[in-house]
Amino acid sequence: MLYLRPAARNDGEEFYDMLQHIGREENGFLNNAYGIPYDEFPAYLARKVDMAQGIGLEDWMVPASTYWLMDGNVPVGQGNLRHRLTEKLRDAGGHIGYAVASDQRGKGYGRELLRLLLEEARRMGITEDILVTIYPGNAPSRRVAEANGGELRRETEERVYYWFPDRPETLEVSPSIRLRRFHGLTEAAARALAWYQDADTVLLVDGVDAPYTPGKLEGMYTYLDNHGELYWIEVLEDGAWLPIGDVSFWPEDIPIVIGDKRWRGRGVGKAVVERLIARARELGWEQVKVGEIFDFNQGSQALFQSLGFQVSGVTDKGHSYALKL
């Protein structure tokens, strides 16, 4: 049975020995444990554990979790998962780096290690597309990336860039309601701008009734798309799909707006949130949160509480909510 095990401070000699079968720098994977004396291995492990918790990082670093690929009780590889990307990491490094011990190669471990790391990234709550960078001549790693659904989106002389999307094009909510992945404003710009120039709608969103400009609307959607999964809410009307609102979600928030007032109070919002709760369970999340619902927005309070959300904190104008999954 293959599974990931997080690196721990008390990991023993079998993990040290396995790392001696991975070079110090093989195809871009940096193995700082290679060649060190065994009595320095506990300090190496402590550093890995601290990095996963974001402890002791320099300004240019990001939190990163280290895992062993285990075949039963035997470690056969190592993977590193960065929790987010900087511009530098988008150019070299990506979210995931991994390596299999030289005496364990040719057994399909690389493919499974990357698959499990991708699953772990989603469980961790990373909703953006996952990036893996590979040297162009590393044919085995390229095959592993492609076997796991990687999309080759960029090539340079130094690296090729595989992205792993996890946002479906559509999520069916019911036969007459669906969520369609956001791909920019061009397709629904006028409709969306009308929603966010309505004073009553903006009051529920921002707590003030200042209408949006096109620039502010674009900035909002860019922010939401970068932070989580962003969808148009569409209903089937007269045989065609009609956008009536938008929703995005990540572990810390579920902003939702039914912009077309004709569809408010008809159960669309509740059905959408129910579907996203199911999506969160599919991704392995432990809980979902709502960052803030204003105290005057009793409709949203009732919606989320009817689905099991409970008050988790006090905000400037209302309360935050959370649901354990």
mmCIF file of C-alpha atoms in Angstrom:
data_model
loop_
_atom_site.group_PDB
_atom_site.id
_atom_site.type_symbol
_atom_site.label_atom_id
_atom_site.label_comp_id
_atom_site.label_asym_id
_atom_site.label_seq_id
_atom_site.Cartn_x
_atom_site.Cartn_y
_atom_site.Cartn_z
ATOM 1 C CA MET A 1 0.000 0.000 0.000
ATOM 2 C CA LEU A 2 1.383 3.389 -1.028
ATOM 3 C CA TYR A 3 0.716 6.469 1.083
ATOM 4 C CA LEU A 4 2.260 9.749 2.178
ATOM 5 C CA ARG A 5 3.660 10.221 5.652
ATOM 6 C CA PRO A 6 4.603 13.717 6.876
ATOM 7 C CA ALA A 7 8.226 14.107 7.954
ATOM 8 C CA ALA A 8 8.557 13.986 11.746
ATOM 9 C CA ARG A 9 11.295 14.921 14.178
ATOM 10 C CA ASN A 10 11.745 11.322 15.348
ATOM 11 C CA ASP A 11 12.057 9.695 11.917
ATOM 12 C CA GLY A 12 14.865 7.183 12.038
ATOM 13 C CA GLU A 13 17.709 5.638 10.133
ATOM 14 C CA GLU A 14 15.591 4.085 7.375
ATOM 15 C CA PHE A 15 14.616 7.576 6.182
ATOM 16 C CA TYR A 16 18.197 8.782 6.340
ATOM 17 C CA ASP A 17 19.374 5.754 4.365
ATOM 18 C CA MET A 18 16.716 6.280 1.696
ATOM 19 C CA LEU A 19 17.830 9.893 1.204
ATOM 20 C CA GLN A 20 21.377 8.708 0.534
ATOM 21 C CA HIS A 21 19.955 7.113 -2.633
ATOM 22 C CA ILE A 22 18.838 10.522 -3.926
ATOM 23 C CA GLY A 23 21.629 12.807 -5.125
ATOM 24 C CA ARG A 24 22.218 16.248 -3.655
ATOM 25 C CA GLU A 25 20.645 17.861 -6.711
ATOM 26 C CA GLU A 26 18.979 15.558 -9.200
ATOM 27 C CA ASN A 27 17.058 17.211 -12.020
ATOM 28 C CA GLY A 28 16.373 20.257 -9.894
ATOM 29 C CA PHE A 29 15.373 18.381 -6.720
ATOM 30 C CA LEU A 30 17.540 19.599 -3.843
ATOM 31 C CA ASN A 31 18.329 16.972 -1.191
ATOM 32 C CA ASN A 32 20.117 18.661 1.693
ATOM 33 C CA ALA A 33 20.340 15.382 3.622
ATOM 34 C CA TYR A 34 22.603 13.757 1.045
ATOM 35 C CA GLY A 35 26.038 13.067 2.469
ATOM 36 C CA ILE A 36 25.457 14.578 5.897
ATOM 37 C CA PRO A 37 26.509 12.599 9.004
ATOM 38 C CA TYR A 38 23.663 10.734 10.664
ATOM 39 C CA ASP A 39 24.052 12.778 13.845
ATOM 40 C CA GLU A 40 23.011 15.859 11.836
ATOM 41 C CA PHE A 41 19.841 14.206 10.561
ATOM 42 C CA PRO A 42 17.645 15.245 13.549
ATOM 43 C CA ALA A 43 18.433 18.902 12.837
ATOM 44 C CA TYR A 44 17.492 18.363 9.186
ATOM 45 C CA LEU A 45 14.149 16.844 10.246
ATOM 46 C CA ALA A 46 13.477 19.640 12.720
ATOM 47 C CA ARG A 47 13.995 22.171 9.957
ATOM 48 C CA LYS A 48 11.531 20.333 7.703
ATOM 49 C CA VAL A 49 8.882 20.227 10.431
ATOM 50 C CA ASP A 50 9.352 23.928 11.163
ATOM 51 C CA MET A 51 9.074 24.832 7.477
ATOM 52 C CA ALA A 52 5.732 23.049 7.249
ATOM 53 C CA GLN A 53 4.470 25.258 10.078
ATOM 54 C CA GLY A 54 5.975 28.435 8.648
ATOM 55 C CA ILE A 55 8.480 28.727 11.502
ATOM 56 C CA GLY A 56 11.873 30.367 11.028
ATOM 57 C CA LEU A 57 11.404 31.254 7.378
ATOM 58 C CA GLU A 58 13.422 33.961 5.715
ATOM 59 C CA ASP A 59 11.543 36.705 3.866
ATOM 60 C CA TRP A 60 11.879 35.038 0.462
ATOM 61 C CA MET A 61 10.691 31.626 1.675
ATOM 62 C CA VAL A 62 7.190 30.126 1.843
ATOM 63 C CA PRO A 63 5.855 27.324 4.074
ATOM 64 C CA ALA A 64 6.545 23.895 2.606
ATOM 65 C CA SER A 65 5.558 20.439 3.838
ATOM 66 C CA THR A 66 7.795 17.398 3.371
ATOM 67 C CA TYR A 67 6.405 13.897 2.935
ATOM 68 C CA TRP A 68 7.802 10.405 2.598
ATOM 69 C CA LEU A 69 6.321 8.058 0.031
ATOM 70 C CA MET A 70 5.788 4.847 1.941
ATOM 71 C CA ASP A 71 5.352 1.386 0.464
ATOM 72 C CA GLY A 72 4.029 -0.360 3.534
ATOM 73 C CA ASN A 73 6.659 0.427 6.159
ATOM 74 C CA VAL A 74 9.423 1.196 3.667
ATOM 75 C CA PRO A 75 10.226 4.785 2.588
ATOM 76 C CA VAL A 76 10.920 4.892 -1.148
ATOM 77 C CA GLY A 77 10.800 8.595 -2.018
ATOM 78 C CA GLN A 78 10.390 12.145 -0.806
ATOM 79 C CA GLY A 79 8.084 14.968 -1.869
ATOM 80 C CA ASN A 80 7.986 18.651 -0.982
ATOM 81 C CA LEU A 81 4.792 20.690 -1.248
ATOM 82 C CA ARG A 82 4.956 24.478 -1.117
ATOM 83 C CA HIS A 83 1.803 26.031 0.281
ATOM 84 C CA ARG A 84 1.849 28.971 -2.136
ATOM 85 C CA LEU A 85 3.959 30.488 -4.884
ATOM 86 C CA THR A 86 6.051 33.613 -5.207
ATOM 87 C CA GLU A 87 6.969 35.100 -8.580
ATOM 88 C CA LYS A 88 10.383 33.443 -8.262
ATOM 89 C CA LEU A 89 8.799 30.048 -7.601
ATOM 90 C CA ARG A 90 6.527 30.497 -10.607
ATOM 91 C CA ASP A 91 9.678 30.731 -12.684
ATOM 92 C CA ALA A 92 11.623 27.916 -10.995
ATOM 93 C CA GLY A 93 10.433 25.454 -8.389
ATOM 94 C CA GLY A 94 6.648 25.425 -8.544
ATOM 95 C CA HIS A 95 4.428 23.937 -5.861
ATOM 96 C CA ILE A 96 5.800 20.393 -5.918
ATOM 97 C CA GLY A 97 9.212 18.767 -6.022
ATOM 98 C CA TYR A 98 9.760 15.041 -5.602
ATOM 99 C CA ALA A 99 12.301 12.270 -6.054
ATOM 100 C CA VAL A 100 12.394 8.487 -5.774
ATOM 101 C CA ALA A 101 15.376 6.629 -4.305
ATOM 102 C CA SER A 102 17.688 5.353 -7.033
ATOM 103 C CA ASP A 103 17.301 1.724 -5.945
ATOM 104 C CA GLN A 104 13.485 2.028 -6.158
ATOM 105 C CA ARG A 105 13.113 3.529 -9.623
ATOM 106 C CA GLY A 106 11.339 1.879 -12.508
ATOM 107 C CA LYS A 107 8.508 0.626 -10.294
ATOM 108 C CA GLY A 108 5.943 3.378 -10.929
ATOM 109 C CA TYR A 109 6.622 5.152 -7.646
ATOM 110 C CA GLY A 110 7.161 8.551 -9.287
ATOM 111 C CA ARG A 111 3.718 8.607 -10.823
ATOM 112 C CA GLU A 112 2.056 7.647 -7.540
ATOM 113 C CA LEU A 113 4.138 10.092 -5.533
ATOM 114 C CA LEU A 114 3.072 13.018 -7.716
ATOM 115 C CA ARG A 115 -0.563 11.857 -7.671
ATOM 116 C CA LEU A 116 -0.604 11.699 -3.883
ATOM 117 C CA LEU A 117 1.078 15.098 -3.566
ATOM 118 C CA LEU A 118 -1.550 16.624 -5.841
ATOM 119 C CA GLU A 119 -4.289 15.125 -3.671
ATOM 120 C CA GLU A 120 -2.575 16.443 -0.548
ATOM 121 C CA ALA A 121 -2.396 19.925 -2.053
ATOM 122 C CA ARG A 122 -6.173 19.936 -2.506
ATOM 123 C CA ARG A 123 -6.757 18.594 1.012
ATOM 124 C CA MET A 124 -4.524 21.376 2.293
ATOM 125 C CA GLY A 125 -6.836 23.893 0.651
ATOM 126 C CA ILE A 126 -4.663 24.962 -2.293
ATOM 127 C CA THR A 127 -7.291 25.752 -4.908
ATOM 128 C CA GLU A 128 -5.159 27.444 -7.540
ATOM 129 C CA ASP A 129 -3.719 25.395 -10.389
ATOM 130 C CA ILE A 130 -0.716 23.400 -9.155
ATOM 131 C CA LEU A 131 2.627 24.036 -10.880
ATOM 132 C CA VAL A 132 5.440 21.518 -11.422
ATOM 133 C CA THR A 133 8.581 22.661 -13.235
ATOM 134 C CA ILE A 134 10.811 20.131 -14.995
ATOM 135 C CA TYR A 135 14.085 20.237 -16.915
ATOM 136 C CA PRO A 136 13.272 19.835 -20.642
ATOM 137 C CA GLY A 137 15.452 16.742 -21.041
ATOM 138 C CA ASN A 138 13.933 14.887 -18.077
ATOM 139 C CA ALA A 139 11.673 12.615 -20.138
ATOM 140 C CA PRO A 140 10.600 10.319 -17.248
ATOM 141 C CA SER A 141 9.359 13.249 -15.138
ATOM 142 C CA ARG A 142 7.568 14.712 -18.132
ATOM 143 C CA ARG A 143 5.781 11.407 -18.672
ATOM 144 C CA VAL A 144 4.830 11.304 -14.980
ATOM 145 C CA ALA A 145 3.393 14.826 -15.168
ATOM 146 C CA GLU A 146 1.382 14.032 -18.278
ATOM 147 C CA ALA A 147 0.120 10.774 -16.804
ATOM 148 C CA ASN A 148 -1.259 12.772 -13.863
ATOM 149 C CA GLY A 149 -3.116 15.208 -16.110
ATOM 150 C CA GLY A 150 -0.529 17.970 -16.287
ATOM 151 C CA GLU A 151 -1.045 20.624 -18.952
ATOM 152 C CA LEU A 152 2.127 21.861 -20.675
ATOM 153 C CA ARG A 153 1.575 25.619 -20.823
ATOM 154 C CA ARG A 154 5.077 27.035 -21.172
ATOM 155 C CA GLU A 155 8.519 25.999 -22.367
ATOM 156 C CA THR A 156 11.896 27.705 -22.052
ATOM 157 C CA GLU A 157 15.436 26.491 -22.628
ATOM 158 C CA GLU A 158 15.802 25.859 -18.884
ATOM 159 C CA ARG A 159 12.422 24.420 -17.903
ATOM 160 C CA VAL A 160 9.024 23.189 -18.977
ATOM 161 C CA TYR A 161 5.968 24.142 -16.950
ATOM 162 C CA TYR A 162 3.165 21.689 -16.217
ATOM 163 C CA TRP A 163 -0.004 22.957 -14.559
ATOM 164 C CA PHE A 164 -2.576 20.772 -12.854
ATOM 165 C CA PRO A 165 -6.021 22.397 -12.815
ATOM 166 C CA ASP A 166 -8.604 21.222 -10.351
ATOM 167 C CA ARG A 167 -11.472 23.503 -11.229
ATOM 168 C CA PRO A 168 -14.133 21.782 -13.315
ATOM 169 C CA GLU A 169 -15.629 23.668 -16.221
ATOM 170 C CA THR A 170 -19.105 23.113 -14.803
ATOM 171 C CA LEU A 171 -20.643 21.852 -11.577
ATOM 172 C CA GLU A 172 -24.214 20.640 -11.812
ATOM 173 C CA VAL A 173 -26.354 21.900 -8.958
ATOM 174 C CA SER A 174 -29.692 20.652 -10.306
ATOM 175 C CA PRO A 175 -31.136 20.011 -13.769
ATOM 176 C CA SER A 176 -31.902 23.730 -14.039
ATOM 177 C CA ILE A 177 -28.976 25.263 -12.089
ATOM 178 C CA ARG A 178 -25.271 24.968 -12.775
ATOM 179 C CA LEU A 179 -21.963 26.636 -11.929
ATOM 180 C CA ARG A 180 -19.751 27.506 -14.898
ATOM 181 C CA ARG A 181 -16.065 28.257 -14.429
ATOM 182 C CA PHE A 182 -15.059 31.904 -14.737
ATOM 183 C CA HIS A 183 -12.827 32.640 -17.747
ATOM 184 C CA GLY A 184 -12.843 36.410 -17.692
ATOM 185 C CA LEU A 185 -15.417 39.151 -17.914
ATOM 186 C CA THR A 186 -15.898 39.431 -21.661
ATOM 187 C CA GLU A 187 -18.767 36.948 -21.803
ATOM 188 C CA ALA A 188 -20.893 38.548 -19.106
ATOM 189 C CA ALA A 189 -19.314 41.943 -18.425
ATOM 190 C CA ALA A 190 -22.398 44.069 -19.021
ATOM 191 C CA ARG A 191 -24.656 41.776 -17.011
ATOM 192 C CA ALA A 192 -22.231 41.555 -14.072
ATOM 193 C CA LEU A 193 -21.620 45.303 -14.036
ATOM 194 C CA ALA A 194 -25.364 45.877 -13.778
ATOM 195 C CA TRP A 195 -25.503 43.635 -10.698
ATOM 196 C CA TYR A 196 -22.733 45.546 -8.956
ATOM 197 C CA GLN A 197 -24.122 48.972 -9.842
ATOM 198 C CA ASP A 198 -27.309 48.177 -7.967
ATOM 199 C CA ALA A 199 -27.141 49.962 -4.597
ATOM 200 C CA ASP A 200 -29.038 47.275 -2.673
ATOM 201 C CA THR A 201 -26.767 44.510 -3.986
ATOM 202 C CA VAL A 202 -23.560 46.403 -3.269
ATOM 203 C CA LEU A 203 -24.754 47.153 0.253
ATOM 204 C CA LEU A 204 -25.072 43.424 0.944
ATOM 205 C CA VAL A 205 -21.618 42.771 -0.554
ATOM 206 C CA ASP A 206 -19.556 45.655 0.862
ATOM 207 C CA GLY A 207 -21.665 47.200 3.596
ATOM 208 C CA VAL A 208 -21.820 50.464 1.624
ATOM 209 C CA ASP A 209 -23.937 51.306 -1.415
ATOM 210 C CA ALA A 210 -21.213 52.742 -3.684
ATOM 211 C CA PRO A 211 -21.698 51.332 -7.229
ATOM 212 C CA TYR A 212 -18.808 49.526 -8.889
ATOM 213 C CA THR A 213 -16.853 50.918 -11.832
ATOM 214 C CA PRO A 214 -15.711 48.532 -14.581
ATOM 215 C CA GLY A 215 -12.189 48.701 -13.161
ATOM 216 C CA LYS A 216 -13.313 47.837 -9.643
ATOM 217 C CA LEU A 217 -15.420 44.959 -10.955
ATOM 218 C CA GLU A 218 -12.464 43.522 -12.854
ATOM 219 C CA GLY A 219 -10.257 43.876 -9.773
ATOM 220 C CA MET A 220 -12.796 42.044 -7.606
ATOM 221 C CA TYR A 221 -13.071 39.131 -10.022
ATOM 222 C CA THR A 222 -9.281 38.927 -10.363
ATOM 223 C CA TYR A 223 -8.952 38.736 -6.578
ATOM 224 C CA LEU A 224 -11.619 36.040 -6.271
ATOM 225 C CA ASP A 225 -10.196 33.999 -9.152
ATOM 226 C CA ASN A 226 -6.719 34.112 -7.613
ATOM 227 C CA HIS A 227 -7.937 33.042 -4.185
ATOM 228 C CA GLY A 228 -10.280 30.190 -4.998
ATOM 229 C CA GLU A 229 -12.655 28.623 -7.470
ATOM 230 C CA LEU A 230 -14.799 31.268 -9.176
ATOM 231 C CA TYR A 231 -17.987 30.404 -11.044
ATOM 232 C CA TRP A 232 -20.916 32.040 -12.760
ATOM 233 C CA ILE A 233 -24.247 30.900 -11.341
ATOM 234 C CA GLU A 234 -26.452 29.981 -14.274
ATOM 235 C CA VAL A 235 -30.089 28.917 -14.564
ATOM 236 C CA LEU A 236 -31.834 27.242 -17.482
ATOM 237 C CA GLU A 237 -34.405 29.665 -18.855
ATOM 238 C CA ASP A 238 -36.279 29.187 -22.127
ATOM 239 C CA GLY A 239 -33.838 26.470 -23.156
ATOM 240 C CA ALA A 240 -30.686 28.574 -22.638
ATOM 241 C CA TRP A 241 -28.274 29.004 -19.741
ATOM 242 C CA LEU A 242 -28.523 32.481 -18.211
ATOM 243 C CA PRO A 243 -25.931 33.949 -15.768
ATOM 244 C CA ILE A 244 -27.729 35.327 -12.708
ATOM 245 C CA GLY A 245 -24.874 35.708 -10.213
ATOM 246 C CA ASP A 246 -21.449 34.587 -9.131
ATOM 247 C CA VAL A 247 -19.877 32.526 -6.375
ATOM 248 C CA SER A 248 -16.328 31.718 -5.338
ATOM 249 C CA PHE A 249 -15.000 29.578 -2.572
ATOM 250 C CA TRP A 250 -11.851 28.585 -0.752
ATOM 251 C CA PRO A 251 -11.443 27.259 2.794
ATOM 252 C CA GLU A 252 -11.684 30.735 4.342
ATOM 253 C CA ASP A 253 -14.720 32.152 2.523
ATOM 254 C CA ILE A 254 -17.716 31.579 0.211
ATOM 255 C CA PRO A 255 -18.697 34.943 -1.341
ATOM 256 C CA ILE A 256 -21.964 34.516 -3.249
ATOM 257 C CA VAL A 257 -24.165 37.028 -5.043
ATOM 258 C CA ILE A 258 -27.469 36.419 -6.811
ATOM 259 C CA GLY A 259 -27.259 39.497 -9.013
ATOM 260 C CA ASP A 260 -30.512 38.980 -10.916
ATOM 261 C CA LYS A 261 -33.136 39.909 -8.330
ATOM 262 C CA ARG A 262 -35.801 37.844 -10.072
ATOM 263 C CA TRP A 263 -34.033 34.730 -8.774
ATOM 264 C CA ARG A 264 -33.674 35.739 -5.143
ATOM 265 C CA GLY A 265 -35.770 33.913 -2.578
ATOM 266 C CA ARG A 266 -36.214 30.908 -4.879
ATOM 267 C CA GLY A 267 -33.672 28.564 -3.240
ATOM 268 C CA VAL A 268 -30.878 29.082 -5.780
ATOM 269 C CA GLY A 269 -28.357 30.383 -3.245
ATOM 270 C CA LYS A 270 -28.957 27.529 -0.831
ATOM 271 C CA ALA A 271 -28.675 24.927 -3.579
ATOM 272 C CA VAL A 272 -25.391 26.462 -4.772
ATOM 273 C CA VAL A 273 -23.845 26.516 -1.296
ATOM 274 C CA GLU A 274 -24.952 22.912 -0.715
ATOM 275 C CA ARG A 275 -23.134 21.911 -3.901
ATOM 276 C CA LEU A 276 -19.981 23.732 -2.816
ATOM 277 C CA ILE A 277 -20.071 22.016 0.576
ATOM 278 C CA ALA A 278 -20.113 18.721 -1.314
ATOM 279 C CA ARG A 279 -17.218 19.981 -3.453
ATOM 280 C CA ALA A 280 -15.233 20.845 -0.325
ATOM 281 C CA ARG A 281 -15.745 17.289 0.940
ATOM 282 C CA GLU A 282 -14.585 15.964 -2.436
ATOM 283 C CA LEU A 283 -11.399 18.007 -2.016
ATOM 284 C CA GLY A 284 -10.843 16.586 1.466
ATOM 285 C CA TRP A 285 -11.260 19.853 3.373
ATOM 286 C CA GLU A 286 -11.908 19.637 7.111
ATOM 287 C CA GLN A 287 -14.059 22.764 7.287
ATOM 288 C CA VAL A 288 -15.320 25.731 5.269
ATOM 289 C CA LYS A 289 -15.764 29.271 6.507
ATOM 290 C CA VAL A 290 -17.609 32.447 5.642
ATOM 291 C CA GLY A 291 -15.421 35.463 6.295
ATOM 292 C CA GLU A 292 -18.183 37.903 7.193
ATOM 293 C CA ILE A 293 -21.942 38.279 7.006
ATOM 294 C CA PHE A 294 -23.199 41.703 8.001
ATOM 295 C CA ASP A 295 -25.643 41.752 10.893
ATOM 296 C CA PHE A 296 -28.300 43.442 8.740
ATOM 297 C CA ASN A 297 -28.085 40.695 6.087
ATOM 298 C CA GLN A 298 -30.531 38.336 7.739
ATOM 299 C CA GLY A 299 -31.168 36.415 4.527
ATOM 300 C CA SER A 300 -27.547 35.257 4.246
ATOM 301 C CA GLN A 301 -27.410 34.477 7.949
ATOM 302 C CA ALA A 302 -30.473 32.248 7.626
ATOM 303 C CA LEU A 303 -29.124 30.545 4.495
ATOM 304 C CA PHE A 304 -25.780 29.522 5.954
ATOM 305 C CA GLN A 305 -27.156 28.610 9.368
ATOM 306 C CA SER A 306 -29.768 26.387 7.726
ATOM 307 C CA LEU A 307 -26.857 24.404 6.240
ATOM 308 C CA GLY A 308 -25.139 23.934 9.589
ATOM 309 C CA PHE A 309 -22.771 26.910 9.706
ATOM 310 C CA GLN A 310 -22.197 28.299 13.171
ATOM 311 C CA VAL A 311 -20.941 31.671 14.338
ATOM 312 C CA SER A 312 -17.157 31.497 14.749
ATOM 313 C CA GLY A 313 -16.171 35.102 15.403
ATOM 314 C CA VAL A 314 -17.088 38.766 15.517
ATOM 315 C CA THR A 315 -16.184 41.094 12.636
ATOM 316 C CA ASP A 316 -16.423 44.864 12.194
ATOM 317 C CA LYS A 317 -19.978 44.780 10.867
ATOM 318 C CA GLY A 318 -21.180 41.278 11.629
ATOM 319 C CA HIS A 319 -19.939 37.753 12.258
ATOM 320 C CA SER A 320 -17.881 35.022 10.650
ATOM 321 C CA TYR A 321 -19.184 31.480 10.292
ATOM 322 C CA ALA A 322 -17.721 27.994 9.993
ATOM 323 C CA LEU A 323 -18.884 24.492 9.134
ATOM 324 C CA LYS A 324 -16.919 21.387 10.115
ATOM 325 C CA LEU A 325 -17.070 18.735 7.416
#
